[in-house]
């Protein structure tokens, strides 16, 4: 993708987080589970998979087995009780597990907020109710632990982290699986774009002989990226290590911006 190409040229340090590389991809899935509890006997009551383009790949409630105890503290968070699941016609695990497995196997990486928990609860549910996949073998990546390294000493609870990054959490947020996936996606977008855009300008200034006009353009890019401008770069096949060609590309992007169709937007 063009954005990844520009990032490779101008912001090598952005790869230390790598979050921007996960964005806008159908093969990167965000996973979240809602469960009957936290312990070794708990099982999945809801699961959702959303790709980083924003499309829902899989989302389903799960009817609890008769002997499964749904803990009150878990229901207080996610609202999933036996009555709710029955009223909403939650399907049994056996009727969804094959489709779920196909979706999980399609991912090059599965990200989430505390994926150790999600993978463990999936494994526990498979062990109790069956399924033709090994949850632990999937390529999990925990964004929560990575976020902690970027914001050391800060509370990394999902909604708290979102608010810290300036993301609006709706009043009465229900902590349902797809809701949580989409909140993770918003944090991923916010952090990925922040790291990339800041590093882009910094690396550009440090590594290229730039003009004042180019500085101004890059500052504007950092403040308010217009992704349409990057479409122009797709027409060029440039060596990503060639700083001179990169500088020429910036001038071409400036020229496109200056055309009449962009004057009102800048």
Tab-separated table of N, CA and C in Angstrom, residues 15-161:
chain	number	residue	atom	x	y	z
A	15	UNK	N	8.243	1.823	12.781
A	15	UNK	CA	8.102	0.379	12.791
A	15	UNK	C	8.344	-0.209	14.175
A	16	UNK	N	8.865	0.586	15.101
A	16	UNK	CA	9.069	0.063	16.440
A	16	UNK	C	7.745	-0.280	17.096
A	17	UNK	N	6.675	0.408	16.749
A	17	UNK	CA	5.362	0.029	17.261
A	17	UNK	C	4.667	-0.894	16.275
A	18	UNK	N	4.795	-0.609	14.979
A	18	UNK	CA	4.231	-1.473	13.954
A	18	UNK	C	2.718	-1.425	13.865
A	19	UNK	N	2.055	-0.577	14.626
A	19	UNK	CA	0.596	-0.573	14.611
A	19	UNK	C	0.045	-0.095	13.275
A	20	UNK	N	0.675	0.864	12.665
A	20	UNK	CA	0.177	1.369	11.388
A	20	UNK	C	0.184	0.278	10.325
A	21	UNK	N	1.121	-0.666	10.423
A	21	UNK	CA	1.194	-1.760	9.458
A	21	UNK	C	-0.003	-2.702	9.565
A	22	UNK	N	-0.718	-2.660	10.684
A	22	UNK	CA	-1.865	-3.545	10.883
A	22	UNK	C	-3.160	-2.967	10.323
A	23	UNK	N	-3.146	-1.694	9.994
A	23	UNK	CA	-4.381	-1.013	9.612
A	23	UNK	C	-4.809	-1.303	8.174
A	24	UNK	N	-6.133	-1.211	7.958
A	24	UNK	CA	-6.728	-1.304	6.614
A	24	UNK	C	-6.369	-2.607	5.916
A	25	UNK	N	-6.461	-3.698	6.660
A	25	UNK	CA	-6.135	-5.012	6.106
A	25	UNK	C	-7.254	-6.014	6.408
A	26	UNK	N	-7.622	-6.775	5.405
A	26	UNK	CA	-8.655	-7.788	5.589
A	26	UNK	C	-8.115	-9.033	6.274
A	27	UNK	N	-6.787	-9.195	6.283
A	27	UNK	CA	-6.193	-10.388	6.878
A	27	UNK	C	-5.777	-10.184	8.333
A	28	UNK	N	-5.988	-8.995	8.874
A	28	UNK	CA	-5.726	-8.738	10.293
A	28	UNK	C	-7.078	-8.661	11.003
A	29	UNK	N	-7.311	-9.575	11.923
A	29	UNK	CA	-8.587	-9.645	12.622
A	29	UNK	C	-8.432	-9.224	14.079
A	30	UNK	N	-9.379	-8.415	14.527
A	30	UNK	CA	-9.476	-8.060	15.949
A	30	UNK	C	-10.476	-9.024	16.569
A	31	UNK	N	-10.072	-9.657	17.650
A	31	UNK	CA	-10.933	-10.648	18.311
A	31	UNK	C	-11.287	-10.187	19.717
A	32	UNK	N	-12.536	-10.414	20.087
A	32	UNK	CA	-12.933	-10.189	21.480
A	32	UNK	C	-13.952	-11.248	21.870
A	33	UNK	N	-13.831	-11.733	23.099
A	33	UNK	CA	-14.795	-12.694	23.633
A	33	UNK	C	-15.451	-12.119	24.881
A	34	UNK	N	-16.705	-12.479	25.072
A	34	UNK	CA	-17.400	-12.237	26.341
A	34	UNK	C	-17.694	-13.611	26.922
A	35	UNK	N	-17.483	-13.758	28.201
A	35	UNK	CA	-17.452	-15.095	28.772
A	35	UNK	C	-18.301	-15.219	30.036
A	36	UNK	N	-18.405	-16.463	30.498
A	36	UNK	CA	-19.206	-16.740	31.696
A	36	UNK	C	-18.447	-16.438	32.981
A	37	UNK	N	-17.167	-16.139	32.868
A	37	UNK	CA	-16.344	-15.843	34.033
A	37	UNK	C	-14.888	-15.737	33.616
A	38	UNK	N	-14.004	-15.811	34.608
A	38	UNK	CA	-12.579	-15.630	34.340
A	38	UNK	C	-11.756	-16.889	34.560
A	39	UNK	N	-12.302	-17.838	35.302
A	39	UNK	CA	-11.510	-18.980	35.745
A	39	UNK	C	-11.389	-20.106	34.740
A	40	UNK	N	-10.849	-21.240	35.220
A	40	UNK	CA	-10.581	-22.392	34.365
A	40	UNK	C	-11.856	-23.069	33.874
A	41	UNK	N	-12.959	-22.839	34.551
A	41	UNK	CA	-14.216	-23.451	34.120
A	41	UNK	C	-15.063	-22.561	33.232
A	42	UNK	N	-14.633	-21.332	33.011
A	42	UNK	CA	-15.419	-20.377	32.221
A	42	UNK	C	-15.380	-20.725	30.736
A	43	UNK	N	-16.421	-20.284	30.008
A	43	UNK	CA	-16.506	-20.539	28.576
A	43	UNK	C	-17.013	-19.292	27.844
A	44	UNK	N	-16.902	-19.334	26.533
A	44	UNK	CA	-17.289	-18.210	25.683
A	44	UNK	C	-18.806	-18.130	25.554
A	45	UNK	N	-19.351	-16.931	25.743
A	45	UNK	CA	-20.781	-16.671	25.542
A	45	UNK	C	-21.035	-15.763	24.338
A	46	UNK	N	-19.990	-15.114	23.877
A	46	UNK	CA	-20.098	-14.270	22.683
A	46	UNK	C	-18.697	-14.078	22.123
A	47	UNK	N	-18.600	-14.040	20.788
A	47	UNK	CA	-17.309	-13.782	20.152
A	47	UNK	C	-17.523	-12.971	18.890
A	48	UNK	N	-16.601	-12.059	18.636
A	48	UNK	CA	-16.661	-11.242	17.421
A	48	UNK	C	-15.268	-11.127	16.820
A	49	UNK	N	-15.241	-11.048	15.501
A	49	UNK	CA	-14.015	-10.798	14.742
A	49	UNK	C	-14.298	-9.657	13.781
A	50	UNK	N	-13.481	-8.606	13.859
A	50	UNK	CA	-13.621	-7.437	12.979
A	50	UNK	C	-12.265	-7.206	12.334
A	51	UNK	N	-12.229	-7.063	10.997
A	51	UNK	CA	-10.928	-6.794	10.385
A	51	UNK	C	-10.587	-5.318	10.503
A	52	UNK	N	-9.350	-4.955	10.205
A	52	UNK	CA	-8.923	-3.577	10.458
A	52	UNK	C	-9.320	-2.621	9.338
A	53	UNK	N	-10.130	-3.120	8.396
A	53	UNK	CA	-10.817	-2.235	7.453
A	53	UNK	C	-12.165	-1.811	8.036
A	54	UNK	N	-12.551	-2.447	9.158
A	54	UNK	CA	-13.796	-2.104	9.838
A	54	UNK	C	-14.959	-3.035	9.542
A	55	UNK	N	-14.724	-4.108	8.786
A	55	UNK	CA	-15.802	-5.035	8.439
A	55	UNK	C	-15.923	-6.140	9.487
A	56	UNK	N	-17.160	-6.478	9.832
A	56	UNK	CA	-17.396	-7.587	10.756
A	56	UNK	C	-17.248	-8.898	9.997
A	57	UNK	N	-16.311	-9.719	10.427
A	57	UNK	CA	-16.046	-11.007	9.785
A	57	UNK	C	-16.870	-12.117	10.433
A	58	UNK	N	-17.051	-12.009	11.745
A	58	UNK	CA	-17.811	-13.021	12.488
A	58	UNK	C	-18.332	-12.371	13.758
A	59	UNK	N	-19.565	-12.671	14.108
A	59	UNK	CA	-20.119	-12.170	15.363
A	59	UNK	C	-21.279	-13.063	15.769
A	60	UNK	N	-21.217	-13.604	16.972
A	60	UNK	CA	-22.296	-14.492	17.414
A	60	UNK	C	-22.333	-14.600	18.931
A	61	UNK	N	-23.540	-14.687	19.447
A	61	UNK	CA	-23.749	-15.132	20.816
A	61	UNK	C	-23.556	-16.636	20.847
A	62	UNK	N	-23.418	-17.199	22.050
A	62	UNK	CA	-23.271	-18.644	22.216
A	62	UNK	C	-24.156	-19.089	23.375
A	63	UNK	N	-25.029	-20.039	23.101
A	63	UNK	CA	-25.888	-20.568	24.168
A	63	UNK	C	-25.043	-21.342	25.175
A	64	UNK	N	-25.235	-21.091	26.454
A	64	UNK	CA	-24.426	-21.790	27.463
A	64	UNK	C	-24.918	-23.218	27.672
A	65	UNK	N	-24.006	-24.154	27.897
A	65	UNK	CA	-24.424	-25.508	28.276
A	65	UNK	C	-25.220	-25.472	29.580
A	66	UNK	N	-26.036	-26.468	29.788
A	66	UNK	CA	-26.928	-26.474	30.950
A	66	UNK	C	-26.173	-26.364	32.277
A	67	UNK	N	-25.032	-27.004	32.377
A	67	UNK	CA	-24.325	-27.039	33.660
A	67	UNK	C	-23.315	-25.909	33.826
A	68	UNK	N	-23.221	-25.053	32.838
A	68	UNK	CA	-22.248	-23.951	32.938
A	68	UNK	C	-22.772	-22.869	33.876
A	69	UNK	N	-21.967	-22.497	34.825
A	69	UNK	CA	-22.333	-21.420	35.755
A	69	UNK	C	-21.890	-20.080	35.175
A	70	UNK	N	-22.827	-19.161	35.009
A	70	UNK	CA	-22.511	-17.805	34.552
A	70	UNK	C	-22.354	-16.930	35.786
A	71	UNK	N	-21.164	-16.446	36.019
A	71	UNK	CA	-20.889	-15.686	37.226
A	71	UNK	C	-21.548	-14.311	37.169
A	72	UNK	N	-22.049	-13.888	38.313
A	72	UNK	CA	-22.774	-12.627	38.389
A	72	UNK	C	-21.892	-11.436	38.035
A	73	UNK	N	-20.614	-11.477	38.439
A	73	UNK	CA	-19.744	-10.337	38.145
A	73	UNK	C	-19.449	-10.233	36.651
A	74	UNK	N	-19.430	-11.373	35.948
A	74	UNK	CA	-19.244	-11.341	34.496
A	74	UNK	C	-20.490	-10.757	33.819
A	75	UNK	N	-21.663	-11.205	34.239
A	75	UNK	CA	-22.914	-10.683	33.669
A	75	UNK	C	-23.076	-9.197	33.931
A	76	UNK	N	-22.576	-8.742	35.080
A	76	UNK	CA	-22.685	-7.318	35.416
A	76	UNK	C	-21.898	-6.461	34.438
A	77	UNK	N	-20.838	-7.025	33.853
A	77	UNK	CA	-20.017	-6.278	32.902
A	77	UNK	C	-20.573	-6.373	31.490
A	78	UNK	N	-20.873	-7.589	31.046
A	78	UNK	CA	-21.267	-7.762	29.634
A	78	UNK	C	-22.768	-7.915	29.410
A	79	UNK	N	-23.540	-8.038	30.481
A	79	UNK	CA	-24.994	-8.130	30.344
A	79	UNK	C	-25.496	-9.467	29.844
A	80	UNK	N	-24.626	-10.469	29.776
A	80	UNK	CA	-25.015	-11.771	29.227
A	80	UNK	C	-25.471	-12.701	30.345
A	81	UNK	N	-26.766	-12.903	30.411
A	81	UNK	CA	-27.368	-13.839	31.356
A	81	UNK	C	-28.044	-14.952	30.566
A	82	UNK	N	-28.433	-16.008	31.244
A	82	UNK	CA	-29.146	-17.087	30.560
A	82	UNK	C	-30.436	-16.573	29.920
A	83	UNK	N	-31.143	-15.722	30.646
A	83	UNK	CA	-32.398	-15.186	30.119
A	83	UNK	C	-32.150	-14.357	28.857
A	84	UNK	N	-31.116	-13.525	28.891
A	84	UNK	CA	-30.797	-12.693	27.726
A	84	UNK	C	-30.415	-13.557	26.535
A	85	UNK	N	-29.570	-14.545	26.755
A	85	UNK	CA	-29.100	-15.399	25.667
A	85	UNK	C	-30.250	-16.207	25.066
A	86	UNK	N	-31.166	-16.684	25.914
A	86	UNK	CA	-32.316	-17.425	25.411
A	86	UNK	C	-33.257	-16.519	24.628
A	87	UNK	N	-33.502	-15.315	25.146
A	87	UNK	CA	-34.391	-14.367	24.475
A	87	UNK	C	-33.854	-13.985	23.100
A	88	UNK	N	-32.527	-13.917	22.976
A	88	UNK	CA	-31.912	-13.509	21.714
A	88	UNK	C	-31.473	-14.697	20.854
A	89	UNK	N	-32.039	-15.864	21.163
A	89	UNK	CA	-31.835	-17.065	20.340
A	89	UNK	C	-30.355	-17.369	20.091
A	90	UNK	N	-29.566	-17.314	21.149
A	90	UNK	CA	-28.140	-17.632	21.019
A	90	UNK	C	-27.975	-19.063	20.520
A	91	UNK	N	-27.209	-19.258	19.454
A	91	UNK	CA	-27.035	-20.609	18.916
A	91	UNK	C	-26.067	-21.422	19.766
A	92	UNK	N	-26.166	-22.744	19.716
A	92	UNK	CA	-25.208	-23.568	20.454
A	92	UNK	C	-23.822	-23.482	19.818
A	93	UNK	N	-22.810	-23.707	20.632
A	93	UNK	CA	-21.420	-23.656	20.170
A	93	UNK	C	-21.185	-24.552	18.955
A	94	UNK	N	-21.766	-25.739	18.985
A	94	UNK	CA	-21.519	-26.699	17.906
A	94	UNK	C	-21.991	-26.204	16.544
A	95	UNK	N	-22.948	-25.274	16.540
A	95	UNK	CA	-23.465	-24.782	15.257
A	95	UNK	C	-22.648	-23.627	14.681
A	96	UNK	N	-21.744	-23.062	15.476
A	96	UNK	CA	-20.945	-21.929	14.994
A	96	UNK	C	-19.455	-22.215	14.934
A	97	UNK	N	-19.003	-23.271	15.598
A	97	UNK	CA	-17.569	-23.454	15.787
A	97	UNK	C	-16.818	-23.672	14.468
A	98	UNK	N	-17.429	-24.357	13.495
A	98	UNK	CA	-16.731	-24.575	12.222
A	98	UNK	C	-16.536	-23.274	11.459
A	99	UNK	N	-17.578	-22.424	11.407
A	99	UNK	CA	-17.456	-21.121	10.737
A	99	UNK	C	-16.452	-20.238	11.455
A	100	UNK	N	-16.481	-20.289	12.780
A	100	UNK	CA	-15.525	-19.515	13.568
A	100	UNK	C	-14.099	-19.960	13.268
A	101	UNK	N	-13.875	-21.266	13.220
A	101	UNK	CA	-12.546	-21.779	12.930
A	101	UNK	C	-12.054	-21.344	11.561
A	102	UNK	N	-12.931	-21.361	10.557
A	102	UNK	CA	-12.549	-20.922	9.212
A	102	UNK	C	-12.132	-19.451	9.221
A	103	UNK	N	-12.880	-18.640	9.937
A	103	UNK	CA	-12.562	-17.206	10.003
A	103	UNK	C	-11.226	-16.976	10.698
A	104	UNK	N	-10.987	-17.673	11.799
A	104	UNK	CA	-9.734	-17.517	12.532
A	104	UNK	C	-8.539	-17.973	11.696
A	105	UNK	N	-8.712	-19.063	10.966
A	105	UNK	CA	-7.613	-19.580	10.141
A	105	UNK	C	-7.292	-18.663	8.964
A	106	UNK	N	-8.227	-17.801	8.589
A	106	UNK	CA	-8.003	-16.908	7.448
A	106	UNK	C	-7.095	-15.728	7.792
A	107	UNK	N	-6.821	-15.510	9.076
A	107	UNK	CA	-6.073	-14.329	9.514
A	107	UNK	C	-4.573	-14.581	9.487
A	108	UNK	N	-3.831	-13.562	9.047
A	108	UNK	CA	-2.368	-13.625	9.153
A	108	UNK	C	-1.927	-13.250	10.556
A	109	UNK	N	-2.756	-12.473	11.255
A	109	UNK	CA	-2.503	-12.139	12.653
A	109	UNK	C	-3.845	-11.822	13.297
A	110	UNK	N	-4.009	-12.228	14.549
A	110	UNK	CA	-5.228	-11.948	15.315
A	110	UNK	C	-4.831	-11.060	16.480
A	111	UNK	N	-5.363	-9.859	16.498
A	111	UNK	CA	-5.009	-8.911	17.546
A	111	UNK	C	-6.181	-8.736	18.502
A	112	UNK	N	-5.898	-8.158	19.648
A	112	UNK	CA	-6.950	-7.913	20.621
A	112	UNK	C	-6.394	-7.234	21.848
A	113	UNK	N	-7.258	-7.068	22.822
A	113	UNK	CA	-6.889	-6.415	24.077
A	113	UNK	C	-6.886	-7.500	25.148
A	114	UNK	N	-5.709	-7.979	25.489
A	114	UNK	CA	-5.522	-9.112	26.394
A	114	UNK	C	-5.866	-10.421	25.681
A	115	UNK	N	-5.110	-10.727	24.652
A	115	UNK	CA	-5.376	-11.916	23.839
A	115	UNK	C	-5.055	-13.209	24.578
A	116	UNK	N	-4.234	-13.143	25.622
A	116	UNK	CA	-3.983	-14.358	26.418
A	116	UNK	C	-5.297	-14.873	26.991
A	117	UNK	N	-6.137	-13.950	27.423
A	117	UNK	CA	-7.439	-14.331	27.975
A	117	UNK	C	-8.337	-14.901	26.879
A	118	UNK	N	-8.440	-14.196	25.750
A	118	UNK	CA	-9.323	-14.655	24.672
A	118	UNK	C	-8.909	-16.030	24.154
A	119	UNK	N	-7.610	-16.232	23.939
A	119	UNK	CA	-7.157	-17.527	23.423
A	119	UNK	C	-7.378	-18.632	24.445
A	120	UNK	N	-7.169	-18.308	25.723
A	120	UNK	CA	-7.398	-19.324	26.769
A	120	UNK	C	-8.863	-19.710	26.852
A	121	UNK	N	-9.761	-18.719	26.799
A	121	UNK	CA	-11.190	-19.021	26.898
A	121	UNK	C	-11.703	-19.768	25.669
A	122	UNK	N	-11.156	-19.454	24.509
A	122	UNK	CA	-11.506	-20.229	23.317
A	122	UNK	C	-11.054	-21.675	23.482
A	123	UNK	N	-9.829	-21.854	23.972
A	123	UNK	CA	-9.305	-23.210	24.165
A	123	UNK	C	-10.144	-23.985	25.178
A	124	UNK	N	-10.557	-23.321	26.260
A	124	UNK	CA	-11.389	-23.978	27.272
A	124	UNK	C	-12.730	-24.382	26.690
A	125	UNK	N	-13.304	-23.527	25.849
A	125	UNK	CA	-14.605	-23.836	25.261
A	125	UNK	C	-14.497	-24.991	24.275
A	126	UNK	N	-13.430	-24.992	23.471
A	126	UNK	CA	-13.196	-26.108	22.546
A	126	UNK	C	-13.012	-27.412	23.327
A	127	UNK	N	-12.280	-27.351	24.422
A	127	UNK	CA	-12.032	-28.546	25.228
A	127	UNK	C	-13.318	-29.120	25.802
A	128	UNK	N	-14.248	-28.245	26.163
A	128	UNK	CA	-15.501	-28.683	26.775
A	128	UNK	C	-16.559	-29.043	25.745
A	129	UNK	N	-16.604	-28.278	24.636
A	129	UNK	CA	-17.720	-28.438	23.700
A	129	UNK	C	-17.318	-28.895	22.304
A	130	UNK	N	-16.013	-28.984	22.039
A	130	UNK	CA	-15.562	-29.489	20.757
A	130	UNK	C	-15.193	-28.397	19.775
A	131	UNK	N	-14.448	-28.783	18.747
A	131	UNK	CA	-14.012	-27.844	17.729
A	131	UNK	C	-12.742	-28.346	17.071
A	132	UNK	N	-12.591	-28.045	15.783
A	132	UNK	CA	-11.461	-28.568	15.019
A	132	UNK	C	-10.375	-27.516	14.838
A	133	UNK	N	-10.008	-26.846	15.901
A	133	UNK	CA	-8.878	-25.917	15.845
A	133	UNK	C	-8.227	-25.807	17.215
A	134	UNK	N	-6.953	-25.434	17.177
A	134	UNK	CA	-6.175	-25.224	18.396
A	134	UNK	C	-5.993	-23.727	18.569
A	135	UNK	N	-6.732	-23.137	19.489
A	135	UNK	CA	-6.710	-21.677	19.665
A	135	UNK	C	-5.311	-21.164	19.966
A	136	UNK	N	-4.532	-21.929	20.703
A	136	UNK	CA	-3.196	-21.474	21.092
A	136	UNK	C	-2.244	-21.391	19.903
A	137	UNK	N	-2.576	-22.109	18.811
A	137	UNK	CA	-1.675	-22.144	17.659
A	137	UNK	C	-1.862	-20.963	16.712
A	138	UNK	N	-2.896	-20.180	16.899
A	138	UNK	CA	-3.135	-19.052	16.013
A	138	UNK	C	-2.126	-17.927	16.279
A	139	UNK	N	-1.873	-17.056	15.278
A	139	UNK	CA	-0.880	-15.978	15.433
A	139	UNK	C	-1.448	-14.784	16.200
A	140	UNK	N	-1.542	-14.904	17.517
A	140	UNK	CA	-2.101	-13.858	18.371
A	140	UNK	C	-1.092	-12.735	18.580
A	141	UNK	N	-1.609	-11.519	18.729
A	141	UNK	CA	-0.760	-10.369	19.071
A	141	UNK	C	-1.544	-9.479	20.034
A	142	UNK	N	-0.999	-9.279	21.215
A	142	UNK	CA	-1.707	-8.553	22.272
A	142	UNK	C	-1.384	-7.064	22.230
A	143	UNK	N	-2.338	-6.262	21.788
A	143	UNK	CA	-2.132	-4.816	21.720
A	143	UNK	C	-2.141	-4.173	23.099
A	144	UNK	N	-2.791	-4.813	24.060
A	144	UNK	CA	-2.833	-4.258	25.418
A	144	UNK	C	-1.433	-4.197	26.022
A	145	UNK	N	-0.680	-5.281	25.923
A	145	UNK	CA	0.672	-5.285	26.487
A	145	UNK	C	1.569	-4.307	25.737
A	146	UNK	N	1.371	-4.172	24.416
A	146	UNK	CA	2.167	-3.223	23.643
A	146	UNK	C	1.803	-1.787	24.016
A	147	UNK	N	0.523	-1.563	24.268
A	147	UNK	CA	0.076	-0.224	24.682
A	147	UNK	C	0.719	0.151	26.018
A	148	UNK	N	0.808	-0.809	26.922
A	148	UNK	CA	1.445	-0.542	28.224
A	148	UNK	C	2.895	-0.080	28.043
A	149	UNK	N	3.583	-0.646	27.058
A	149	UNK	CA	4.966	-0.242	26.837
A	149	UNK	C	5.044	1.158	26.247
A	150	UNK	N	3.996	1.574	25.516
A	150	UNK	CA	3.959	2.927	24.944
A	150	UNK	C	3.479	3.959	25.953
A	151	UNK	N	2.671	3.523	26.906
A	151	UNK	CA	2.145	4.405	27.951
A	151	UNK	C	2.484	3.795	29.313
A	152	UNK	N	3.764	3.712	29.658
A	152	UNK	CA	4.156	3.044	30.904
A	152	UNK	C	3.539	3.706	32.128
A	153	UNK	N	3.098	2.864	33.043
A	153	UNK	CA	2.536	3.365	34.286
A	153	UNK	C	1.086	3.778	34.199
A	154	UNK	N	0.482	3.649	33.011
A	154	UNK	CA	-0.909	4.069	32.834
A	154	UNK	C	-1.845	2.867	32.916
A	155	UNK	N	-3.074	3.124	33.374
A	155	UNK	CA	-4.111	2.096	33.388
A	155	UNK	C	-4.416	1.685	31.950
A	156	UNK	N	-4.308	0.390	31.642
A	156	UNK	CA	-4.502	-0.084	30.275
A	156	UNK	C	-5.848	-0.764	30.077
A	157	UNK	N	-6.800	-0.509	30.984
A	157	UNK	CA	-8.148	-1.024	30.764
A	157	UNK	C	-8.701	-0.410	29.475
A	158	UNK	N	-9.472	-1.161	28.709
A	158	UNK	CA	-9.822	-0.771	27.349
A	158	UNK	C	-10.500	0.594	27.271
A	159	UNK	N	-11.582	0.796	28.001
A	159	UNK	CA	-12.289	2.073	27.901
A	159	UNK	C	-11.459	3.219	28.461
A	160	UNK	N	-10.696	2.962	29.517
A	160	UNK	CA	-9.829	4.000	30.075
A	160	UNK	C	-8.768	4.407	29.064
A	161	UNK	N	-8.185	3.434	28.384
A	161	UNK	CA	-7.163	3.706	27.371
A	161	UNK	C	-7.752	4.505	26.215
